[in-house]
């Protein structure tokens, strides 16, 4: 009699043991707090005047929003579980976005995510096929319903503590700040991508909860209050990045993405120290696609942010993580829109060194 009951028991015990072992090795987790939008793109050769109706050429939908893009980019490396914390309406766009997250392996708590009586965030995009210019209206919808308390509850309720929390600014300021505060409380690396960039001063109370801030060149100038056309070049960028660390109190590093020139990493020498180290990194030399034609740079910055979070969560050092994040961003610009490779398309030089040497 013992024999018959012990078998299933043993199996249960074994599976329990192995899943706990797995849980311990899976501590590297990325939580992205941010926006999820459905992009609705109409391509037309003729733009309508007010009150006029014209016939478009083609139409396409795609999943977007900086938060969603960054979560998908982080998951594309296949290194670490990724969770998206966001809000959507109870509509067909949400269904599409949820299906996309599922396909990309991004975890979403559907019950907390879907709200009644409000639309999912949408970006209505019109592209002039003659010039390539575009006009965009972004309607945040449910993205602006996520409150600070929602973010705190979701982050604290994760089955495992996140190793990194990533946030951008297409959600309410209070919600973004809550992501950084709660992430800090949980001992995660907190990453702020200040996009779209607010006026100087708006982020003053964010910096002390931010380990790493990742602006591009325009965003860096804007959050530092430097007028757009001020002369500067890379000296100016270095100066402003150092200022964010020494004066504004960002905790560990400022990483400025520099388009084709890769990224500048300005890092504090030690915790609490005033000294900083500046280094310039770019995609690995042996990235297979690096000479392929560029389709567009949509979502390149998001690829960088998502990848950086995944690499750091997996224990890669800051400069190496930034170089490899440039690699994923470089892969993304060879594809149309914010589209990222799947884990089985990741080349060896973007895999973690301990696993594969490149
Ligand atoms: N022309 C390029 N060649 C190689 N890599 C590029 C190029 N443009 C962008 N990248 C990669 O993408 C990263 C982000 O690009 P960029 O600094 O332009 O950010 P961004 O302006 O936020 O991007 P986005 O176009 O998504 O708004 C860069 O750090 C770089 O690694
Ligand atoms: C930086 O990102 C913003 C979006 O937040 C974009 O409008 C701007 O063109 C980017 N700047 C550069 C230099 O790539």
Short mmCIF file of C-alpha atoms and ligand atoms in Angstrom, two decimals:
data_model
loop_
_atom_site.label_atom_id
_atom_site.label_comp_id
_atom_site.label_asym_id
_atom_site.label_seq_id
_atom_site.Cartn_x
_atom_site.Cartn_y
_atom_site.Cartn_z
CA UNK A 1 0.00 0.00 0.00
CA UNK A 2 2.88 2.34 0.82
CA UNK A 3 4.43 1.56 -2.51
CA UNK A 4 1.41 2.74 -4.45
CA UNK A 5 1.02 6.01 -2.56
CA UNK A 6 4.70 6.79 -2.30
CA UNK A 7 5.29 6.88 -6.04
CA UNK A 8 3.18 9.96 -6.77
CA UNK A 9 4.43 11.52 -3.55
CA UNK A 10 8.03 11.12 -4.61
CA UNK A 11 7.25 12.52 -8.01
CA UNK A 12 5.55 15.51 -6.43
CA UNK A 13 8.49 16.02 -4.07
CA UNK A 14 10.97 15.77 -6.93
CA UNK A 15 9.10 18.18 -9.12
CA UNK A 16 8.77 20.54 -6.18
CA UNK A 17 12.50 20.35 -5.50
CA UNK A 18 13.42 20.95 -9.11
CA UNK A 19 11.05 23.88 -9.45
CA UNK A 20 12.50 25.46 -6.30
CA UNK A 21 15.99 24.96 -7.69
CA UNK A 22 14.80 26.64 -10.88
CA UNK A 23 13.27 29.47 -8.90
CA UNK A 24 16.62 30.12 -7.27
CA UNK A 25 18.51 30.27 -10.52
CA UNK A 26 15.81 32.48 -12.09
CA UNK A 27 16.34 35.43 -9.78
CA UNK A 28 17.42 37.51 -12.76
CA UNK A 29 14.11 39.07 -13.66
CA UNK A 30 13.25 42.25 -15.54
CA UNK A 31 10.11 44.24 -14.77
CA UNK A 32 9.16 46.93 -17.28
CA UNK A 33 6.69 49.56 -16.09
CA UNK A 34 5.30 51.61 -18.95
CA UNK A 35 3.10 52.19 -21.93
CA UNK A 36 1.50 49.74 -24.34
CA UNK A 37 -0.04 51.23 -27.48
CA UNK A 38 -1.57 49.93 -30.65
CA UNK A 39 -0.02 51.76 -33.61
CA UNK A 40 -2.48 52.36 -36.46
CA UNK A 41 -0.56 53.47 -39.53
CA UNK A 42 -2.14 54.78 -42.72
CA UNK A 43 0.09 55.31 -45.74
CA UNK A 44 -1.19 57.88 -48.23
CA UNK A 45 0.11 59.76 -51.25
CA UNK A 46 -2.30 62.65 -50.57
CA UNK A 47 -2.81 64.27 -47.19
CA UNK A 48 -6.37 65.47 -46.53
CA UNK A 49 -7.17 69.13 -45.85
CA UNK A 50 -9.44 69.82 -42.89
CA UNK A 51 -12.90 68.44 -43.74
CA UNK A 52 -11.64 66.56 -46.78
CA UNK A 53 -11.65 62.78 -47.36
CA UNK A 54 -8.89 61.11 -49.35
CA UNK A 55 -8.17 57.48 -50.23
CA UNK A 56 -5.13 55.96 -48.55
CA UNK A 57 -2.67 53.50 -50.06
CA UNK A 58 -2.18 50.91 -47.31
CA UNK A 59 -2.86 50.40 -43.62
CA UNK A 60 -1.02 48.46 -40.94
CA UNK A 61 -1.34 47.86 -37.21
CA UNK A 62 1.57 47.09 -34.93
CA UNK A 63 2.25 46.80 -31.23
CA UNK A 64 4.06 49.78 -29.80
CA UNK A 65 4.52 52.08 -26.86
CA UNK A 66 7.98 52.53 -25.39
CA UNK A 67 7.23 50.24 -22.44
CA UNK A 68 5.95 47.43 -24.62
CA UNK A 69 8.91 47.77 -26.99
CA UNK A 70 11.42 47.64 -24.16
CA UNK A 71 9.79 44.56 -22.62
CA UNK A 72 9.81 42.77 -25.98
CA UNK A 73 13.45 43.74 -26.56
CA UNK A 74 14.45 42.43 -23.12
CA UNK A 75 12.62 39.15 -23.78
CA UNK A 76 14.14 38.80 -27.25
CA UNK A 77 17.52 37.89 -25.73
CA UNK A 78 16.03 34.85 -23.98
CA UNK A 79 18.17 35.51 -20.89
CA UNK A 80 15.68 36.26 -18.20
CA UNK A 81 11.94 36.27 -17.46
CA UNK A 82 10.38 39.62 -18.34
CA UNK A 83 7.20 41.06 -16.83
CA UNK A 84 5.28 44.02 -18.25
CA UNK A 85 3.31 46.22 -15.88
CA UNK A 86 0.86 48.36 -17.88
CA UNK A 87 -2.81 49.18 -18.40
CA UNK A 88 -5.08 48.62 -21.42
CA UNK A 89 -8.77 48.99 -22.18
CA UNK A 90 -11.25 46.16 -22.73
CA UNK A 91 -11.06 46.30 -26.53
CA UNK A 92 -9.70 44.58 -29.62
CA UNK A 93 -6.40 46.47 -29.40
CA UNK A 94 -5.71 45.03 -25.96
CA UNK A 95 -6.35 41.53 -27.29
CA UNK A 96 -3.76 42.09 -29.99
CA UNK A 97 -1.22 43.53 -27.55
CA UNK A 98 -1.74 40.66 -25.09
CA UNK A 99 -1.31 38.10 -27.86
CA UNK A 100 1.90 39.84 -28.88
CA UNK A 101 3.27 39.75 -25.33
CA UNK A 102 2.44 36.06 -25.13
CA UNK A 103 4.20 35.37 -28.41
CA UNK A 104 7.28 37.28 -27.28
CA UNK A 105 7.35 35.52 -23.89
CA UNK A 106 6.58 38.66 -21.87
CA UNK A 107 4.53 37.95 -18.72
CA UNK A 108 1.47 40.12 -18.09
CA UNK A 109 -1.07 39.95 -15.25
CA UNK A 110 -4.13 40.25 -17.49
CA UNK A 111 -6.61 40.75 -14.71
CA UNK A 112 -4.77 43.77 -13.31
CA UNK A 113 -3.99 45.10 -16.79
CA UNK A 114 -7.42 45.33 -18.44
CA UNK A 115 -9.60 48.26 -17.38
CA UNK A 116 -13.26 48.81 -18.25
CA UNK A 117 -14.68 51.98 -19.78
CA UNK A 118 -11.49 53.35 -21.33
CA UNK A 119 -9.65 52.71 -24.58
CA UNK A 120 -6.26 51.09 -24.98
CA UNK A 121 -3.54 53.58 -25.84
CA UNK A 122 -3.36 54.18 -29.58
CA UNK A 123 -1.00 56.02 -31.88
CA UNK A 124 -2.73 57.16 -35.08
CA UNK A 125 0.02 57.60 -37.62
CA UNK A 126 -0.27 59.04 -41.13
CA UNK A 127 2.72 58.55 -43.43
CA UNK A 128 3.08 60.61 -46.59
CA UNK A 129 4.39 58.05 -49.09
CA UNK A 130 5.81 60.82 -51.31
CA UNK A 131 8.08 62.36 -48.68
CA UNK A 132 8.20 59.74 -45.91
CA UNK A 133 7.11 62.43 -43.41
CA UNK A 134 4.64 61.44 -40.75
CA UNK A 135 1.98 62.94 -38.49
CA UNK A 136 1.19 61.18 -35.23
CA UNK A 137 -1.51 61.54 -32.59
CA UNK A 138 -0.88 59.48 -29.46
CA UNK A 139 -3.92 58.99 -27.22
CA UNK A 140 -2.75 57.51 -23.91
CA UNK A 141 -6.14 56.08 -22.86
CA UNK A 142 -5.61 53.37 -20.23
CA UNK A 143 -1.87 54.12 -19.99
CA UNK A 144 -2.76 57.22 -17.96
CA UNK A 145 -5.02 55.29 -15.59
CA UNK A 146 -2.14 53.43 -13.93
CA UNK A 147 -1.67 54.99 -10.50
CA UNK A 148 1.40 55.07 -8.26
CA UNK A 149 -0.31 52.62 -5.89
CA UNK A 150 -1.03 50.23 -8.79
CA UNK A 151 2.65 50.18 -9.73
CA UNK A 152 3.75 49.63 -6.16
CA UNK A 153 1.26 46.79 -5.67
CA UNK A 154 2.23 45.08 -8.93
CA UNK A 155 5.98 45.26 -8.29
CA UNK A 156 5.64 44.03 -4.72
CA UNK A 157 3.28 41.28 -5.83
CA UNK A 158 5.70 39.71 -8.34
CA UNK A 159 6.39 36.07 -7.51
CA UNK A 160 10.10 36.83 -7.51
CA UNK A 161 11.85 40.07 -6.73
CA UNK A 162 12.92 41.83 -9.91
CA UNK A 163 16.65 42.25 -10.54
CA UNK A 164 15.94 45.31 -12.70
CA UNK A 165 13.00 47.71 -12.99
CA UNK A 166 12.80 49.77 -16.18
CA UNK A 167 10.52 52.77 -16.72
CA UNK A 168 9.91 55.49 -19.34
CA UNK A 169 7.65 58.55 -19.31
CA UNK A 170 4.63 57.67 -21.46
CA UNK A 171 2.75 57.00 -18.21
CA UNK A 172 1.81 59.36 -15.37
CA UNK A 173 4.76 60.98 -13.63
CA UNK A 174 3.62 59.64 -10.23
CA UNK A 175 3.41 56.12 -11.62
CA UNK A 176 6.90 56.34 -13.11
CA UNK A 177 8.32 57.69 -9.86
CA UNK A 178 6.61 54.87 -7.93
CA UNK A 179 8.34 52.35 -10.20
CA UNK A 180 11.75 53.78 -9.29
CA UNK A 181 10.96 54.06 -5.57
CA UNK A 182 9.49 50.57 -5.26
CA UNK A 183 12.23 49.09 -7.42
CA UNK A 184 14.81 50.63 -5.08
CA UNK A 185 12.97 49.29 -2.03
CA UNK A 186 13.05 45.81 -3.54
CA UNK A 187 16.78 46.04 -4.18
CA UNK A 188 16.45 46.08 -7.97
CA UNK A 189 18.65 48.04 -10.37
CA UNK A 190 16.38 50.94 -11.39
CA UNK A 191 16.61 52.21 -14.96
CA UNK A 192 14.96 55.42 -16.21
CA UNK A 193 14.62 56.16 -19.92
CA UNK A 194 13.50 59.83 -19.84
CA UNK A 195 11.42 59.62 -23.02
CA UNK A 196 9.56 61.64 -24.04
CA UNK A 197 11.80 64.13 -22.28
CA UNK A 198 10.13 66.61 -19.91
CA UNK A 199 11.38 70.14 -19.20
CA UNK A 200 14.38 70.60 -16.91
CA UNK A 201 13.44 70.26 -13.25
CA UNK A 202 10.53 67.84 -13.71
CA UNK A 203 12.73 64.83 -12.92
CA UNK A 204 14.57 66.36 -9.95
CA UNK A 205 12.81 64.09 -7.48
CA UNK A 206 13.41 61.02 -9.69
CA UNK A 207 17.20 61.00 -9.71
CA UNK A 208 17.87 59.76 -6.20
CA UNK A 209 15.84 56.62 -6.94
CA UNK A 210 17.53 56.07 -10.30
CA UNK A 211 20.57 53.82 -10.65
CA UNK A 212 20.95 54.29 -14.39
CA UNK A 213 19.41 56.95 -16.64
CA UNK A 214 19.42 56.40 -20.42
CA UNK A 215 18.64 59.53 -22.48
CA UNK A 216 19.52 60.07 -26.15
CA UNK A 217 21.32 63.29 -27.06
CA UNK A 218 18.16 65.41 -27.46
CA UNK A 219 16.64 64.10 -24.24
CA UNK A 220 19.87 64.72 -22.30
CA UNK A 221 19.91 68.37 -23.37
CA UNK A 222 16.24 68.86 -22.65
CA UNK A 223 16.23 67.38 -19.13
CA UNK A 224 19.36 69.42 -18.35
CA UNK A 225 17.72 72.61 -19.63
CA UNK A 226 20.14 73.22 -22.51
CA UNK A 227 18.55 74.92 -25.52
CA UNK A 228 18.26 72.58 -28.48
CA UNK A 229 20.56 74.38 -30.91
CA UNK A 230 23.30 75.15 -28.40
CA UNK A 231 26.74 74.25 -29.72
CA UNK A 232 28.33 71.42 -27.84
CA UNK A 233 29.28 68.16 -29.47
CA UNK A 234 30.48 65.33 -27.31
CA UNK A 235 32.17 67.63 -24.75
CA UNK A 236 28.77 69.05 -23.94
CA UNK A 237 27.24 65.58 -23.62
CA UNK A 238 30.00 64.45 -21.27
CA UNK A 239 29.66 67.56 -19.20
CA UNK A 240 25.89 67.17 -18.85
CA UNK A 241 26.11 63.45 -18.08
CA UNK A 242 28.67 64.08 -15.33
CA UNK A 243 26.42 66.76 -13.93
CA UNK A 244 23.52 64.30 -13.64
CA UNK A 245 25.73 62.09 -11.48
CA UNK A 246 27.53 64.64 -9.36
CA UNK A 247 24.89 67.37 -8.97
CA UNK A 248 21.53 65.72 -9.63
CA UNK A 249 22.33 62.54 -7.75
CA UNK A 250 21.72 59.72 -10.25
CA UNK A 251 23.14 56.77 -8.31
CA UNK A 252 25.33 54.72 -10.65
CA UNK A 253 25.55 55.75 -14.29
CA UNK A 254 24.33 57.90 -17.16
CA UNK A 255 24.28 56.19 -20.54
CA UNK A 256 23.73 58.48 -23.52
CA UNK A 257 22.75 56.69 -26.74
CA UNK A 258 24.52 58.27 -29.72
CA UNK A 259 22.85 56.74 -32.78
CA UNK A 260 25.43 55.25 -35.16
CA UNK A 261 28.19 56.21 -32.70
CA UNK A 262 26.86 53.72 -30.11
CA UNK A 263 26.68 54.91 -26.50
CA UNK A 264 28.60 56.90 -23.92
CA UNK A 265 28.76 55.33 -20.46
CA UNK A 266 29.49 57.76 -17.64
CA UNK A 267 29.70 55.81 -14.40
CA UNK A 268 30.46 56.68 -10.81
CA UNK A 269 33.80 55.12 -9.80
CA UNK A 270 32.38 53.79 -6.54
CA UNK A 271 29.16 54.08 -4.64
CA UNK A 272 29.09 57.50 -3.02
CA UNK A 273 32.35 58.63 -4.68
CA UNK A 274 32.60 61.83 -6.73
CA UNK A 275 34.93 60.44 -9.41
CA UNK A 276 33.42 59.32 -12.71
CA UNK A 277 34.70 57.20 -15.60
CA UNK A 278 33.69 57.93 -19.19
CA UNK A 279 33.79 55.24 -21.86
CA UNK A 280 32.43 54.96 -25.37
CA UNK A 281 31.03 51.62 -26.52
CA UNK A 282 29.41 50.29 -29.67
CA UNK A 283 28.08 47.05 -31.17
CA UNK A 284 30.52 44.10 -31.07
CA UNK A 285 32.88 44.05 -34.09
CA UNK A 286 31.73 40.57 -35.04
CA UNK A 287 28.00 41.35 -35.11
CA UNK A 288 26.94 39.47 -38.26
CA UNK A 289 24.38 42.03 -39.54
CA UNK A 290 26.40 45.16 -38.89
CA UNK A 291 26.83 46.06 -42.56
CA UNK A 292 23.29 45.16 -43.63
CA UNK A 293 21.11 48.03 -44.89
CA UNK A 294 19.20 50.07 -42.31
CA UNK A 295 15.40 49.85 -42.59
CA UNK A 296 14.54 52.56 -40.02
CA UNK A 297 15.59 53.48 -36.49
CA UNK A 298 12.12 53.13 -34.94
CA UNK A 299 12.45 51.43 -31.56
CA UNK A 300 16.27 51.45 -31.55
CA UNK A 301 16.45 53.35 -28.27
CA UNK A 302 13.91 50.92 -26.79
CA UNK A 303 15.99 47.94 -27.96
CA UNK A 304 18.96 49.42 -26.14
CA UNK A 305 17.08 50.00 -22.86
CA UNK A 306 15.40 46.59 -22.79
CA UNK A 307 18.60 44.73 -23.65
CA UNK A 308 20.65 46.64 -21.11
CA UNK A 309 18.21 45.66 -18.36
CA UNK A 310 18.32 42.00 -19.40
CA UNK A 311 22.12 41.90 -19.50
CA UNK A 312 22.55 43.68 -16.17
CA UNK A 313 20.00 41.35 -14.56
CA UNK A 314 22.05 38.44 -15.79
CA UNK A 315 25.19 39.73 -14.11
CA UNK A 316 27.00 41.30 -17.08
CA UNK A 317 29.15 44.34 -16.23
CA UNK A 318 27.96 47.81 -17.20
CA UNK A 319 30.22 48.59 -20.17
CA UNK A 320 29.95 45.13 -21.68
CA UNK A 321 26.17 45.21 -21.20
CA UNK A 322 26.01 48.60 -22.96
CA UNK A 323 28.11 47.33 -25.89
CA UNK A 324 25.90 44.28 -26.31
CA UNK A 325 22.78 46.45 -25.98
CA UNK A 326 24.14 48.48 -28.92
CA UNK A 327 24.33 45.16 -30.73
CA UNK A 328 20.63 44.41 -30.24
CA UNK A 329 19.75 48.01 -31.21
CA UNK A 330 21.84 47.61 -34.34
CA UNK A 331 19.97 44.42 -35.21
CA UNK A 332 16.65 46.21 -34.69
CA UNK A 333 17.40 49.02 -37.17
CA UNK A 334 17.89 46.42 -39.92
CA UNK A 335 14.21 45.46 -39.43
CA UNK A 336 11.12 47.54 -40.15
CA UNK A 337 9.52 49.23 -37.13
CA UNK A 338 10.12 48.27 -33.52
CA UNK A 339 10.82 44.66 -34.31
CA UNK A 340 13.33 42.53 -32.46
CA UNK A 341 14.88 39.13 -33.17
CA UNK A 342 13.69 36.01 -31.36
CA UNK A 343 16.04 34.29 -28.89
CA UNK A 344 17.10 31.70 -31.49
CA UNK A 345 18.22 34.50 -33.85
CA UNK A 346 20.60 36.03 -31.30
CA UNK A 347 24.20 35.72 -32.57
CA UNK A 348 26.94 34.35 -30.31
CA UNK A 349 28.49 37.76 -29.72
CA UNK A 350 25.26 38.92 -28.02
CA UNK A 351 25.10 35.84 -25.79
CA UNK A 352 26.59 36.02 -22.33
CA UNK A 353 30.35 35.43 -22.29
CA UNK A 354 30.25 32.79 -19.56
CA UNK A 355 28.01 30.70 -21.81
CA UNK A 356 29.63 31.42 -25.18
CA UNK A 357 32.91 33.13 -25.91
CA UNK A 358 32.86 35.55 -28.84
N1 LIG B 1 22.76 54.20 -37.75
C1 LIG B 1 22.99 53.37 -36.75
N2 LIG B 1 23.96 52.42 -36.85
C2 LIG B 1 24.21 51.57 -35.83
N3 LIG B 1 23.56 51.59 -34.67
C3 LIG B 1 22.60 52.51 -34.50
C4 LIG B 1 22.26 53.45 -35.53
N4 LIG B 1 21.25 54.23 -35.08
C5 LIG B 1 20.99 53.79 -33.84
N5 LIG B 1 21.78 52.76 -33.47
C6 LIG B 1 21.77 52.02 -32.21
O1 LIG B 1 20.58 52.32 -31.52
C7 LIG B 1 20.86 52.91 -30.25
C8 LIG B 1 19.81 53.96 -29.97
O2 LIG B 1 19.82 54.94 -31.01
P1 LIG B 1 19.59 56.49 -30.74
O3 LIG B 1 20.70 57.01 -29.94
O4 LIG B 1 19.32 57.08 -32.05
O5 LIG B 1 18.32 56.43 -29.78
P2 LIG B 1 16.86 57.00 -30.04
O6 LIG B 1 16.98 58.29 -30.71
O7 LIG B 1 16.18 56.94 -28.74
O8 LIG B 1 16.29 55.92 -31.00
P3 LIG B 1 14.87 55.99 -31.73
O9 LIG B 1 15.25 56.08 -33.17
O10 LIG B 1 14.26 54.70 -31.34
O11 LIG B 1 14.17 57.21 -31.18
C9 LIG B 1 22.27 53.47 -30.38
O12 LIG B 1 22.91 53.53 -29.12
C10 LIG B 1 22.90 52.47 -31.32
O13 LIG B 1 23.37 51.37 -30.58
C1 LIG B 2 15.61 61.05 -29.05
O1 LIG B 2 14.37 60.44 -28.76
C2 LIG B 2 13.24 61.24 -29.05
C3 LIG B 2 12.02 60.47 -28.56
O2 LIG B 2 11.99 60.51 -27.17
C4 LIG B 2 13.20 61.56 -30.52
O3 LIG B 2 12.11 62.41 -30.81
C5 LIG B 2 14.50 62.24 -30.93
O4 LIG B 2 14.52 62.43 -32.33
C6 LIG B 2 15.70 61.40 -30.52
N1 LIG B 2 16.93 62.11 -30.75
C7 LIG B 2 17.96 61.60 -31.40
C8 LIG B 2 19.18 62.48 -31.53
O5 LIG B 2 17.96 60.49 -31.87
#
